[in-house]
PDB file of C-alpha atoms in Angstrom:
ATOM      1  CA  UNK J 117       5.753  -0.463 -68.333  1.00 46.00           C
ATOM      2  CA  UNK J 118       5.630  -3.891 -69.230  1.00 50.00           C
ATOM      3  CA  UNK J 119       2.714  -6.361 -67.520  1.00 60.00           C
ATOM      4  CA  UNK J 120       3.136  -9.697 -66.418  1.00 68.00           C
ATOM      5  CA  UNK J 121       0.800 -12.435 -68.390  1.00 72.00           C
ATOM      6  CA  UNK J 122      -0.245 -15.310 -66.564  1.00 86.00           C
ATOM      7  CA  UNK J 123       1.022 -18.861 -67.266  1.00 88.00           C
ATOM      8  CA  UNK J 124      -0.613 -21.800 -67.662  1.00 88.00           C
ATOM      9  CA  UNK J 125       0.613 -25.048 -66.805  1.00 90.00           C
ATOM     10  CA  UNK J 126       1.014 -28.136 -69.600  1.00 91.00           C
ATOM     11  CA  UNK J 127       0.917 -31.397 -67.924  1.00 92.00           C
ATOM     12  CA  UNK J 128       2.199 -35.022 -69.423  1.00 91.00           C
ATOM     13  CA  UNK J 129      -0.727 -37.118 -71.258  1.00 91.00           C
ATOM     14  CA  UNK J 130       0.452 -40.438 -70.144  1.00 91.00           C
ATOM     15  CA  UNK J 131       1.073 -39.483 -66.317  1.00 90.00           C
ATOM     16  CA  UNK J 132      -1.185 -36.320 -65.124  1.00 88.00           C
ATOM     17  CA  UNK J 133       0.667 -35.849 -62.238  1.00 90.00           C
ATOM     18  CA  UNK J 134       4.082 -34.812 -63.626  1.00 91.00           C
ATOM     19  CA  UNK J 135       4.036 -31.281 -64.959  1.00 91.00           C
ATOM     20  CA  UNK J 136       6.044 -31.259 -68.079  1.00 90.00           C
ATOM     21  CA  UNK J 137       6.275 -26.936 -68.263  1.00 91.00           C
ATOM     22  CA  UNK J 138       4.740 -23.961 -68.871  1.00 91.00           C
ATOM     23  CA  UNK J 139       2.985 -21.478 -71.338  1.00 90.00           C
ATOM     24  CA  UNK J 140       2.377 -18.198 -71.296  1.00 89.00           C
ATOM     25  CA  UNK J 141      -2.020 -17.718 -71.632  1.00 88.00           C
ATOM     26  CA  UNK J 142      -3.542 -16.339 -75.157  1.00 86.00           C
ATOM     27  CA  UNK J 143      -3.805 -12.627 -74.773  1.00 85.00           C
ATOM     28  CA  UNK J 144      -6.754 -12.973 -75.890  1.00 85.00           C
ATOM     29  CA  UNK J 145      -8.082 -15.199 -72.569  1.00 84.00           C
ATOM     30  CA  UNK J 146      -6.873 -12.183 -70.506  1.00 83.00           C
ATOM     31  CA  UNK J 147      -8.978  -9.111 -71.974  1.00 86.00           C
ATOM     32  CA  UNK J 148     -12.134  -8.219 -70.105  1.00 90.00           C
ATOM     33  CA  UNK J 149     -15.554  -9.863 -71.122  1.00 90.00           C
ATOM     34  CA  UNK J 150     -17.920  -7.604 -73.066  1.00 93.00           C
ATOM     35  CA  UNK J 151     -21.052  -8.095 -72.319  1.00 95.00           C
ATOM     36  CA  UNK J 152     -22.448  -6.840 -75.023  1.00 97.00           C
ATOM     37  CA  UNK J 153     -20.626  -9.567 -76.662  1.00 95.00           C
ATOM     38  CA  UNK J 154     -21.929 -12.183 -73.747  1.00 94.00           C
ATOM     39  CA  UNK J 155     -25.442 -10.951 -74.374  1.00 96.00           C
ATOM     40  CA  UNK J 156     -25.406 -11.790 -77.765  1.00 97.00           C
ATOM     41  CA  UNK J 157     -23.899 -15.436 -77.391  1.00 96.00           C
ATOM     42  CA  UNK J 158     -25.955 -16.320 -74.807  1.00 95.00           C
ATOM     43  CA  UNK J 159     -29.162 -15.149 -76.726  1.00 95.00           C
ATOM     44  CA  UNK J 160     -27.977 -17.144 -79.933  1.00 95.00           C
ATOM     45  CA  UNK J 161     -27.295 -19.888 -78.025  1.00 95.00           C
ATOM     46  CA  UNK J 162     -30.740 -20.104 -76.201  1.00 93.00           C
ATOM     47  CA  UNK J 163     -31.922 -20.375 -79.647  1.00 92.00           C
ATOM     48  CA  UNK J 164     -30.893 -23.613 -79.985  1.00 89.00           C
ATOM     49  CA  UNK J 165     -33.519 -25.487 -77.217  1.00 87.00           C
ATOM     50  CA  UNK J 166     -36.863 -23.561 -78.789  1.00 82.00           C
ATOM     51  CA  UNK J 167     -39.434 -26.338 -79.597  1.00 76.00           C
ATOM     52  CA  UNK J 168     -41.000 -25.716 -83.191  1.00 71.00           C
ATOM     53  CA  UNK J 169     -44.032 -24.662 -84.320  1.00 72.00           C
ATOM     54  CA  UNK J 170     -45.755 -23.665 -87.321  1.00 68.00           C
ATOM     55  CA  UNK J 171     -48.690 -24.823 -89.281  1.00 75.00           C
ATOM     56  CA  UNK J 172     -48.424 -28.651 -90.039  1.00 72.00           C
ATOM     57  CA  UNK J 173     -48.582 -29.583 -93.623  1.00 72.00           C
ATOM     58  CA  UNK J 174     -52.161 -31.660 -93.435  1.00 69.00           C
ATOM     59  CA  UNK J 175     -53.504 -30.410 -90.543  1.00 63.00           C
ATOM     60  CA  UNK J 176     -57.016 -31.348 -90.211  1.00 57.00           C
ATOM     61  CA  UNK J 177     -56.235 -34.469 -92.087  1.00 70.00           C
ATOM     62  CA  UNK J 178     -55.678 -36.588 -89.176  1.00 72.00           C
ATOM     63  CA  UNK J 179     -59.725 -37.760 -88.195  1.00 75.00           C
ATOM     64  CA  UNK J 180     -61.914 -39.989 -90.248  1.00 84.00           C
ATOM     65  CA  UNK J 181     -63.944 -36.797 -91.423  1.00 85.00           C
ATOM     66  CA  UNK J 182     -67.556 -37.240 -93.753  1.00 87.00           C
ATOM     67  CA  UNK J 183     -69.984 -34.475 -94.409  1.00 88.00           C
ATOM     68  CA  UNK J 184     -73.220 -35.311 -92.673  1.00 88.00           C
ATOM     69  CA  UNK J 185     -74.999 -34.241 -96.144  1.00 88.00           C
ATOM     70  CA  UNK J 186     -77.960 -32.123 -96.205  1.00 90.00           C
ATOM     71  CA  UNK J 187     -81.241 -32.044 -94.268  1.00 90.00           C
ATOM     72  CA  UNK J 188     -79.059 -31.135 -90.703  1.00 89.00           C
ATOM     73  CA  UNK J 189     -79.150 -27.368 -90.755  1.00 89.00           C
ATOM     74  CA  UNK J 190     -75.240 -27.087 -91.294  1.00 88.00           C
ATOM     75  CA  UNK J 191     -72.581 -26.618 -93.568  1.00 88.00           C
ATOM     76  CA  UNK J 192     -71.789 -29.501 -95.788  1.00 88.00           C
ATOM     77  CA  UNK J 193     -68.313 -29.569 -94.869  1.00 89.00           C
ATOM     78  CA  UNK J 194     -67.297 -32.742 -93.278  1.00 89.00           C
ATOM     79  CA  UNK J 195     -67.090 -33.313 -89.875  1.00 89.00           C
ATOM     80  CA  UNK J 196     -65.162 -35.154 -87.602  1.00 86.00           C
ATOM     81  CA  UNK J 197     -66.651 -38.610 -86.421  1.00 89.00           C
ATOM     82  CA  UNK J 198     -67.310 -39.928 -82.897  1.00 87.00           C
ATOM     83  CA  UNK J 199     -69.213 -38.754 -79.402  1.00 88.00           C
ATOM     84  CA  UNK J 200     -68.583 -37.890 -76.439  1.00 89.00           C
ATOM     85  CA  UNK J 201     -65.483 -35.536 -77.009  1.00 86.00           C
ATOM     86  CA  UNK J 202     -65.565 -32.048 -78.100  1.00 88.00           C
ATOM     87  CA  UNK J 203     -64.263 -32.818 -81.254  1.00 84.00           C
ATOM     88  CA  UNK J 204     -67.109 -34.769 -82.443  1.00 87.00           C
ATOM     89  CA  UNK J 205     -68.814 -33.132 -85.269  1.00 86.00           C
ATOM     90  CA  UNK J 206     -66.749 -30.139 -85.527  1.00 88.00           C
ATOM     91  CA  UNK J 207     -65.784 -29.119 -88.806  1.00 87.00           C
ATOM     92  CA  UNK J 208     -62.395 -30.329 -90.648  1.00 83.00           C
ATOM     93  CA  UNK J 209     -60.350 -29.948 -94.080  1.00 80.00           C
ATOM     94  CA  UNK J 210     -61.572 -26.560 -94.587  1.00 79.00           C
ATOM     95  CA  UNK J 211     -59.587 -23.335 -94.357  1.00 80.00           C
ATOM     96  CA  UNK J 212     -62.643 -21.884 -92.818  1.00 83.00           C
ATOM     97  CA  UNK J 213     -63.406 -24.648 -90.271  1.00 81.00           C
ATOM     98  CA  UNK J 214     -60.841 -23.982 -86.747  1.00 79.00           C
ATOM     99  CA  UNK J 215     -57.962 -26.545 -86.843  1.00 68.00           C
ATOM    100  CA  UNK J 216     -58.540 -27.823 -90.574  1.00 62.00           C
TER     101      UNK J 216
END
C-alpha cells in the first residue's frame, strides 16, 4: 500500500510570489514527535538561561576590613568598617566568619 508524502512548495528568491515547483517533505519531518525526545530538548535547552552561581574567588575581599585588636571582647579577625548597616563590624576574610 503505498502512502502519499506531502509536498512542499520552493518559491523564486528574487520574486516570492512566483512559485518555481515542488518537493516532496524529508521523511523524516513526517514521523510522529516523541516526547520523550521533546522532553529532553526542551530540558537541555532551558539550561541555557540559568544565571550562575557558585562561590566567588575573593569573596569577603570586597570591604575595607581591619581587626579592631584586642581589649573588645572579640575575635581578632578583622571586621568590616562603617555604621549604620548591618554589615558594620561583622567579621570578613575568614573561612569561619559568614560571607568571608
Amino acid at each position: 500500500m503505498a502512502t502519499s508524502r506531502p509536498v512542499v512548495s520552493i518559491y523564486n528568491f528574487e520574486n516570492p510570489s512566483e512559485k518555481s515547483g515542488t518537493l516532496p517533505m524529508p521523511e523524516v519531518l513526517t514521523s510522529p514527535l516523541r516526547p520523550d525526545l521533546v522532553r529532553e530538548v526542551h530540558k537541555n535547552m532551558s539550561k541555557n538561561t540559568r544565571q550562575a552561581y557558585a562561590v566567588k574567588q575573593k569573596a569577603g575581599y570586597d570591604t575595607a576590613a581591619e581587626s579592631w585588636g584586642t581589649g573588645r571582647a572579640v575575635a581578632r579577625i578583622p571586621r568590616a568598617p562603617g555604621g549604620g548597616t548591618h554589615r558594620a563590624g561583622q567579621a570578613t576574610f575568614g573561612n569561619q566568619a559568614r560571607g568571608g
